[in-house]
Amino acid sequence: MRIADSWVDYELIDCSSGERLERWGDIILIRPDPQIIWKSPKKNPLWHNAHARYIRSSTGGGRWEVMKKTPDAWKINYRDLTFNVKTMGFKHTGIFPEQAVNWELMTELIKQAGRPVKVLNLFAYTGGATVACLKAGAQVVHVDASKGMVAWAKDNAAASSVAGSPVRWIVDDCIKFVNREIRRGNKYDIIIMDPPSYGRGPGGEVWKLENEIYGFVELCSNLLSDDAIMMLINSYTTGLSPSVMEYILGCVVAPRFGGTVSGSEIGLPVSDTGMTLPCGASAIWQR
């Protein structure tokens, strides 16, 4: 497992009985996590002194229960990156802190390249990877179907002082965008994707990750440059293991471009127990 253990402004304090106890800067939040099936004792007093807790509804969704005055939005830092976070719908805050391990890898590969690097970030959400790649000196195309998420990503770029860097902000369906880029003959040195488990396109098209991911990786491989550096697939879909995604990259990308493939869980250290919470999965092709 690759562990995001270099945070200062974020801390996973404890986790038990389906919940995480977290520190985001100075704000303490309690959020649900269905994979936390253990019922270890909640000894930390912050379990009873948090700023807000997300309460799931039996009919779907949920709400934030605010116990202490909490700002509408605030900033946290990871090394030289700055992100805007807030308590938003469906338990999220706008940042997945475990992704720091992938930001570190992208940054290292971009800096080691010694040449201009073009990055395509698909299903790019609030732009954690986009900001990290811009900070490392890459050119980035950021694509997400949500106008609000792209606006948030722009704010994160401004907060990290890379708003003036070479970046294109695209609000579009990722499959349609990739097909257009293929027709245009555009190429990228790094392709990053974090596709959803399930979704519907603007025309009612159904996206189910298990059914679509292989074909989508095949499609995206047509955008890799001759000197491509990396393709990264990230997933939070239960049942889609890192080994499965690694196998897909081994079938699709490695035979054409050489290099190596790997897959692993990514996780966060838990302060109170010294153990690690698995948080998702990534598979990586590297030159």
mmCIF file of C-alpha atoms in Angstrom:
data_model
loop_
_atom_site.group_PDB
_atom_site.id
_atom_site.type_symbol
_atom_site.label_atom_id
_atom_site.label_comp_id
_atom_site.label_asym_id
_atom_site.label_seq_id
_atom_site.Cartn_x
_atom_site.Cartn_y
_atom_site.Cartn_z
ATOM 1 C CA MET A 1 0.000 0.000 0.000
ATOM 2 C CA ARG A 2 1.157 3.525 -0.807
ATOM 3 C CA ILE A 3 0.509 5.746 2.201
ATOM 4 C CA ALA A 4 -0.038 9.524 2.173
ATOM 5 C CA ASP A 5 1.904 10.236 5.356
ATOM 6 C CA SER A 6 3.349 13.691 4.650
ATOM 7 C CA TRP A 7 0.318 15.827 5.515
ATOM 8 C CA VAL A 8 0.501 18.556 8.136
ATOM 9 C CA ASP A 9 -2.880 20.268 7.617
ATOM 10 C CA TYR A 10 -4.838 17.005 7.387
ATOM 11 C CA GLU A 11 -4.931 14.166 9.923
ATOM 12 C CA LEU A 12 -6.973 10.974 10.153
ATOM 13 C CA ILE A 13 -7.163 10.847 13.923
ATOM 14 C CA ASP A 14 -9.224 7.687 14.406
ATOM 15 C CA CYS A 15 -11.765 5.488 12.621
ATOM 16 C CA SER A 16 -14.395 3.136 14.022
ATOM 17 C CA SER A 17 -17.975 1.935 13.540
ATOM 18 C CA GLY A 18 -18.319 3.245 10.015
ATOM 19 C CA GLU A 19 -16.879 6.709 10.687
ATOM 20 C CA ARG A 20 -13.677 8.716 10.330
ATOM 21 C CA LEU A 21 -12.534 11.312 12.856
ATOM 22 C CA GLU A 22 -10.504 13.853 10.881
ATOM 23 C CA ARG A 23 -8.707 17.161 11.290
ATOM 24 C CA TRP A 24 -8.826 19.538 8.329
ATOM 25 C CA GLY A 25 -6.606 22.416 9.398
ATOM 26 C CA ASP A 26 -8.193 23.465 12.686
ATOM 27 C CA ILE A 27 -11.601 21.949 11.875
ATOM 28 C CA ILE A 28 -12.582 18.532 13.257
ATOM 29 C CA LEU A 29 -15.043 16.549 11.127
ATOM 30 C CA ILE A 30 -16.699 13.142 11.494
ATOM 31 C CA ARG A 31 -17.583 11.516 8.171
ATOM 32 C CA PRO A 32 -19.027 8.106 7.269
ATOM 33 C CA ASP A 33 -16.928 5.433 5.583
ATOM 34 C CA PRO A 34 -18.699 2.125 4.899
ATOM 35 C CA GLN A 35 -15.511 0.051 4.809
ATOM 36 C CA ILE A 36 -14.762 0.852 8.463
ATOM 37 C CA ILE A 37 -16.519 -2.230 9.783
ATOM 38 C CA TRP A 38 -14.522 -2.605 13.008
ATOM 39 C CA LYS A 39 -15.953 -1.358 16.291
ATOM 40 C CA SER A 40 -12.853 -0.333 18.187
ATOM 41 C CA PRO A 41 -13.367 1.934 21.245
ATOM 42 C CA LYS A 42 -13.787 5.634 20.440
ATOM 43 C CA LYS A 43 -11.479 6.841 23.199
ATOM 44 C CA ASN A 44 -10.356 10.134 21.675
ATOM 45 C CA PRO A 45 -12.340 13.040 23.253
ATOM 46 C CA LEU A 46 -12.593 14.716 19.843
ATOM 47 C CA TRP A 47 -15.269 12.161 18.924
ATOM 48 C CA HIS A 48 -17.472 14.189 21.285
ATOM 49 C CA ASN A 49 -16.053 17.616 20.427
ATOM 50 C CA ALA A 50 -16.075 17.826 16.620
ATOM 51 C CA HIS A 51 -17.172 20.855 14.622
ATOM 52 C CA ALA A 52 -19.519 18.881 12.360
ATOM 53 C CA ARG A 53 -20.688 15.358 11.625
ATOM 54 C CA TYR A 54 -22.225 14.000 8.445
ATOM 55 C CA ILE A 55 -25.375 12.006 9.208
ATOM 56 C CA ARG A 56 -26.574 9.591 6.547
ATOM 57 C CA SER A 57 -30.284 9.423 5.783
ATOM 58 C CA SER A 58 -32.071 6.070 5.620
ATOM 59 C CA THR A 59 -33.640 7.248 2.350
ATOM 60 C CA GLY A 60 -30.301 8.184 0.739
ATOM 61 C CA GLY A 61 -27.981 11.160 0.986
ATOM 62 C CA GLY A 62 -27.695 12.874 4.330
ATOM 63 C CA ARG A 63 -26.893 16.154 6.054
ATOM 64 C CA TRP A 64 -24.205 17.864 8.076
ATOM 65 C CA GLU A 65 -24.963 18.264 11.766
ATOM 66 C CA VAL A 66 -22.989 21.321 12.933
ATOM 67 C CA MET A 67 -21.991 21.277 16.589
ATOM 68 C CA LYS A 68 -19.523 24.186 16.582
ATOM 69 C CA LYS A 69 -19.172 27.283 14.441
ATOM 70 C CA THR A 70 -17.674 26.101 11.161
ATOM 71 C CA PRO A 71 -16.584 28.352 8.268
ATOM 72 C CA ASP A 72 -18.399 28.020 4.966
ATOM 73 C CA ALA A 73 -15.008 27.294 3.368
ATOM 74 C CA TRP A 74 -11.384 27.312 4.479
ATOM 75 C CA LYS A 75 -7.913 26.535 3.113
ATOM 76 C CA ILE A 76 -5.489 23.701 3.821
ATOM 77 C CA ASN A 77 -1.950 23.221 2.510
ATOM 78 C CA TYR A 78 -0.023 20.219 1.264
ATOM 79 C CA ARG A 79 3.617 21.175 0.834
ATOM 80 C CA ASP A 80 3.482 24.089 -1.645
ATOM 81 C CA LEU A 81 -0.119 23.403 -2.724
ATOM 82 C CA THR A 82 -3.158 25.166 -1.294
ATOM 83 C CA PHE A 83 -6.713 23.846 -1.534
ATOM 84 C CA ASN A 84 -10.129 25.259 -0.702
ATOM 85 C CA VAL A 85 -12.255 22.841 1.333
ATOM 86 C CA LYS A 86 -15.809 22.942 2.659
ATOM 87 C CA THR A 87 -18.508 20.653 3.995
ATOM 88 C CA MET A 88 -20.435 19.799 0.857
ATOM 89 C CA GLY A 89 -23.195 17.366 -0.066
ATOM 90 C CA PHE A 90 -22.718 13.605 0.231
ATOM 91 C CA LYS A 91 -20.054 13.886 2.975
ATOM 92 C CA HIS A 92 -17.271 15.306 0.764
ATOM 93 C CA THR A 93 -14.920 18.238 1.385
ATOM 94 C CA GLY A 94 -13.480 18.708 -2.125
ATOM 95 C CA ILE A 95 -10.160 16.955 -1.482
ATOM 96 C CA PHE A 96 -9.220 13.293 -1.173
ATOM 97 C CA PRO A 97 -6.073 13.522 0.995
ATOM 98 C CA GLU A 98 -4.831 10.024 0.114
ATOM 99 C CA GLN A 99 -4.297 11.295 -3.447
ATOM 100 C CA ALA A 100 -1.184 13.088 -2.224
ATOM 101 C CA VAL A 101 0.803 9.929 -3.045
ATOM 102 C CA ASN A 102 -0.215 10.316 -6.689
ATOM 103 C CA TRP A 103 0.494 14.071 -6.706
ATOM 104 C CA GLU A 104 4.005 13.283 -5.472
ATOM 105 C CA LEU A 105 4.584 10.745 -8.247
ATOM 106 C CA MET A 106 3.318 13.080 -10.981
ATOM 107 C CA THR A 107 5.462 15.902 -9.678
ATOM 108 C CA GLU A 108 8.581 13.729 -9.648
ATOM 109 C CA LEU A 109 8.062 12.407 -13.188
ATOM 110 C CA ILE A 110 7.355 15.862 -14.623
ATOM 111 C CA LYS A 111 10.462 17.348 -13.051
ATOM 112 C CA GLN A 112 12.613 14.398 -14.127
ATOM 113 C CA ALA A 113 11.465 14.646 -17.755
ATOM 114 C CA GLY A 114 13.680 17.656 -18.456
ATOM 115 C CA ARG A 115 11.339 18.807 -21.222
ATOM 116 C CA PRO A 116 7.829 20.275 -21.635
ATOM 117 C CA VAL A 117 5.203 17.800 -20.456
ATOM 118 C CA LYS A 118 1.545 17.801 -21.511
ATOM 119 C CA VAL A 119 -0.965 16.334 -19.050
ATOM 120 C CA LEU A 120 -4.589 15.325 -19.591
ATOM 121 C CA ASN A 121 -6.601 15.077 -16.368
ATOM 122 C CA LEU A 122 -9.966 13.354 -16.932
ATOM 123 C CA PHE A 123 -12.853 13.302 -14.438
ATOM 124 C CA ALA A 124 -10.648 15.910 -12.817
ATOM 125 C CA TYR A 125 -12.975 17.012 -9.968
ATOM 126 C CA THR A 126 -11.591 19.972 -7.968
ATOM 127 C CA GLY A 127 -8.162 19.724 -9.542
ATOM 128 C CA GLY A 128 -5.787 18.328 -6.936
ATOM 129 C CA ALA A 129 -3.768 16.547 -9.625
ATOM 130 C CA THR A 130 -4.107 19.493 -12.002
ATOM 131 C CA VAL A 131 -2.661 21.919 -9.466
ATOM 132 C CA ALA A 132 0.177 19.531 -8.580
ATOM 133 C CA CYS A 133 1.120 19.091 -12.248
ATOM 134 C CA LEU A 134 0.964 22.838 -12.941
ATOM 135 C CA LYS A 135 3.154 23.489 -9.903
ATOM 136 C CA ALA A 136 5.703 21.010 -11.295
ATOM 137 C CA GLY A 137 5.826 22.941 -14.587
ATOM 138 C CA ALA A 138 3.538 20.903 -16.862
ATOM 139 C CA GLN A 139 0.875 22.060 -19.303
ATOM 140 C CA VAL A 140 -2.507 20.659 -18.280
ATOM 141 C CA VAL A 141 -5.901 20.075 -19.851
ATOM 142 C CA HIS A 142 -8.456 19.659 -17.048
ATOM 143 C CA VAL A 143 -11.748 17.989 -18.017
ATOM 144 C CA ASP A 144 -14.834 17.462 -15.874
ATOM 145 C CA ALA A 145 -18.546 17.374 -16.701
ATOM 146 C CA SER A 146 -19.456 19.556 -13.698
ATOM 147 C CA LYS A 147 -19.202 23.312 -14.211
ATOM 148 C CA GLY A 148 -19.109 23.815 -10.441
ATOM 149 C CA MET A 149 -16.178 21.422 -9.974
ATOM 150 C CA VAL A 150 -14.189 23.118 -12.735
ATOM 151 C CA ALA A 151 -14.827 26.506 -11.094
ATOM 152 C CA TRP A 152 -13.600 25.071 -7.784
ATOM 153 C CA ALA A 153 -10.482 23.722 -9.518
ATOM 154 C CA LYS A 154 -9.783 27.192 -10.892
ATOM 155 C CA ASP A 155 -10.015 28.578 -7.350
ATOM 156 C CA ASN A 156 -7.544 25.930 -6.162
ATOM 157 C CA ALA A 157 -5.144 26.897 -8.958
ATOM 158 C CA ALA A 158 -5.402 30.538 -7.886
ATOM 159 C CA ALA A 159 -4.850 29.606 -4.222
ATOM 160 C CA SER A 160 -1.706 27.696 -5.220
ATOM 161 C CA SER A 161 -0.465 30.608 -7.378
ATOM 162 C CA VAL A 162 -0.621 28.672 -10.665
ATOM 163 C CA ALA A 163 -3.687 30.348 -12.199
ATOM 164 C CA GLY A 164 -1.435 31.918 -14.832
ATOM 165 C CA SER A 165 0.146 28.604 -15.814
ATOM 166 C CA PRO A 166 -0.649 26.921 -19.173
ATOM 167 C CA VAL A 167 -3.963 25.181 -18.441
ATOM 168 C CA ARG A 168 -7.216 24.636 -20.325
ATOM 169 C CA TRP A 169 -10.359 24.272 -18.234
ATOM 170 C CA ILE A 170 -12.904 22.100 -20.065
ATOM 171 C CA VAL A 171 -16.506 21.425 -18.968
ATOM 172 C CA ASP A 172 -17.464 18.381 -21.020
ATOM 173 C CA ASP A 173 -18.226 14.672 -21.071
ATOM 174 C CA CYS A 174 -14.838 12.952 -20.908
ATOM 175 C CA ILE A 175 -15.586 10.306 -23.565
ATOM 176 C CA LYS A 176 -16.765 12.926 -26.046
ATOM 177 C CA PHE A 177 -13.749 15.102 -25.322
ATOM 178 C CA VAL A 178 -11.292 12.220 -25.800
ATOM 179 C CA ASN A 179 -12.892 11.310 -29.137
ATOM 180 C CA ARG A 180 -12.549 14.919 -30.315
ATOM 181 C CA GLU A 181 -8.903 15.050 -29.225
ATOM 182 C CA ILE A 182 -8.198 11.865 -31.211
ATOM 183 C CA ARG A 183 -9.756 13.422 -34.324
ATOM 184 C CA ARG A 184 -7.677 16.567 -33.779
ATOM 185 C CA GLY A 185 -4.489 14.523 -33.504
ATOM 186 C CA ASN A 186 -3.571 15.865 -30.062
ATOM 187 C CA LYS A 187 -1.196 13.879 -27.869
ATOM 188 C CA TYR A 188 -0.315 13.862 -24.166
ATOM 189 C CA ASP A 189 2.683 12.690 -22.160
ATOM 190 C CA ILE A 190 0.673 11.918 -19.010
ATOM 191 C CA ILE A 191 -2.965 10.856 -18.798
ATOM 192 C CA ILE A 192 -4.716 10.769 -15.429
ATOM 193 C CA MET A 193 -8.241 9.509 -14.871
ATOM 194 C CA ASP A 194 -10.468 9.101 -11.829
ATOM 195 C CA PRO A 195 -13.703 7.808 -13.361
ATOM 196 C CA PRO A 196 -16.920 7.495 -11.336
ATOM 197 C CA SER A 197 -18.453 4.170 -10.414
ATOM 198 C CA TYR A 198 -21.737 5.075 -12.066
ATOM 199 C CA GLY A 199 -23.138 8.004 -13.985
ATOM 200 C CA ARG A 200 -25.369 9.234 -16.765
ATOM 201 C CA GLY A 201 -24.327 11.369 -19.700
ATOM 202 C CA PRO A 202 -26.249 14.406 -20.956
ATOM 203 C CA GLY A 203 -28.086 12.197 -23.456
ATOM 204 C CA GLY A 204 -29.033 9.601 -20.846
ATOM 205 C CA GLU A 205 -26.039 7.380 -21.594
ATOM 206 C CA VAL A 206 -25.282 5.037 -18.703
ATOM 207 C CA TRP A 207 -21.701 4.768 -17.423
ATOM 208 C CA LYS A 208 -20.934 1.756 -15.225
ATOM 209 C CA LEU A 209 -17.236 1.594 -14.499
ATOM 210 C CA GLU A 210 -16.823 -2.186 -14.608
ATOM 211 C CA ASN A 211 -18.375 -2.269 -18.086
ATOM 212 C CA GLU A 212 -16.690 0.808 -19.527
ATOM 213 C CA ILE A 213 -13.183 1.081 -18.091
ATOM 214 C CA TYR A 214 -11.399 -1.292 -20.487
ATOM 215 C CA GLY A 215 -12.797 0.391 -23.592
ATOM 216 C CA PHE A 216 -12.126 3.839 -22.172
ATOM 217 C CA VAL A 217 -8.486 3.011 -21.431
ATOM 218 C CA GLU A 218 -8.154 1.674 -24.988
ATOM 219 C CA LEU A 219 -9.620 4.926 -26.292
ATOM 220 C CA CYS A 220 -7.355 7.118 -24.152
ATOM 221 C CA SER A 221 -4.244 5.164 -25.165
ATOM 222 C CA ASN A 222 -4.635 6.730 -28.619
ATOM 223 C CA LEU A 223 -3.809 10.086 -27.038
ATOM 224 C CA LEU A 224 -0.468 9.009 -25.562
ATOM 225 C CA SER A 225 2.539 10.620 -27.218
ATOM 226 C CA ASP A 226 5.445 8.611 -28.591
ATOM 227 C CA ASP A 227 7.455 9.784 -25.570
ATOM 228 C CA ALA A 228 4.638 9.266 -23.059
ATOM 229 C CA ILE A 229 5.615 9.104 -19.403
ATOM 230 C CA MET A 230 2.628 7.775 -17.477
ATOM 231 C CA MET A 231 -1.010 6.744 -17.459
ATOM 232 C CA LEU A 232 -2.727 6.576 -14.084
ATOM 233 C CA ILE A 233 -6.135 5.121 -13.269
ATOM 234 C CA ASN A 234 -7.623 5.839 -9.868
ATOM 235 C CA SER A 235 -10.793 4.226 -8.544
ATOM 236 C CA TYR A 236 -12.959 4.195 -5.443
ATOM 237 C CA THR A 237 -15.289 1.543 -6.850
ATOM 238 C CA THR A 238 -15.759 -1.367 -4.461
ATOM 239 C CA GLY A 239 -14.730 -4.588 -6.138
ATOM 240 C CA LEU A 240 -12.479 -3.023 -8.776
ATOM 241 C CA SER A 241 -9.120 -4.043 -7.347
ATOM 242 C CA PRO A 242 -5.807 -2.386 -8.208
ATOM 243 C CA SER A 243 -4.698 -5.694 -9.751
ATOM 244 C CA VAL A 244 -7.615 -5.577 -12.200
ATOM 245 C CA MET A 245 -6.723 -2.059 -13.306
ATOM 246 C CA GLU A 246 -3.054 -3.041 -13.498
ATOM 247 C CA TYR A 247 -4.011 -5.932 -15.767
ATOM 248 C CA ILE A 248 -5.942 -3.577 -18.052
ATOM 249 C CA LEU A 249 -2.918 -1.287 -18.409
ATOM 250 C CA GLY A 250 -0.759 -4.350 -19.015
ATOM 251 C CA CYS A 251 -3.059 -5.448 -21.838
ATOM 252 C CA VAL A 252 -3.640 -2.074 -23.468
ATOM 253 C CA VAL A 253 -0.707 0.272 -22.869
ATOM 254 C CA ALA A 254 2.421 -1.782 -22.150
ATOM 255 C CA PRO A 255 2.357 -3.786 -25.432
ATOM 256 C CA ARG A 256 2.313 -0.552 -27.453
ATOM 257 C CA PHE A 257 4.617 1.640 -25.387
ATOM 258 C CA GLY A 258 6.759 -0.714 -23.323
ATOM 259 C CA GLY A 259 7.441 0.302 -19.754
ATOM 260 C CA THR A 260 6.055 -1.233 -16.573
ATOM 261 C CA VAL A 261 2.695 -1.454 -14.856
ATOM 262 C CA SER A 262 1.865 -1.584 -11.156
ATOM 263 C CA GLY A 263 -1.193 -1.442 -8.958
ATOM 264 C CA SER A 264 -1.730 -0.804 -5.287
ATOM 265 C CA GLU A 265 -4.140 0.435 -2.672
ATOM 266 C CA ILE A 266 -3.605 3.959 -1.411
ATOM 267 C CA GLY A 267 -4.225 4.840 2.190
ATOM 268 C CA LEU A 268 -3.938 7.176 5.155
ATOM 269 C CA PRO A 269 -2.161 6.642 8.473
ATOM 270 C CA VAL A 270 -4.435 6.598 11.538
ATOM 271 C CA SER A 271 -2.849 8.619 14.340
ATOM 272 C CA ASP A 272 -4.498 6.949 17.321
ATOM 273 C CA THR A 273 -3.844 3.345 16.283
ATOM 274 C CA GLY A 274 -0.677 3.526 14.183
ATOM 275 C CA MET A 275 -2.437 1.487 11.505
ATOM 276 C CA THR A 276 -3.452 2.435 7.964
ATOM 277 C CA LEU A 277 -6.898 2.963 6.460
ATOM 278 C CA PRO A 278 -7.154 1.814 2.827
ATOM 279 C CA CYS A 279 -8.905 4.557 0.873
ATOM 280 C CA GLY A 280 -8.873 3.634 -2.802
ATOM 281 C CA ALA A 281 -6.875 1.993 -5.545
ATOM 282 C CA SER A 282 -4.523 3.171 -8.280
ATOM 283 C CA ALA A 283 -2.877 1.489 -11.234
ATOM 284 C CA ILE A 284 0.035 3.088 -13.071
ATOM 285 C CA TRP A 285 1.775 2.585 -16.355
ATOM 286 C CA GLN A 286 5.228 4.185 -16.503
ATOM 287 C CA ARG A 287 7.743 4.419 -19.296
#
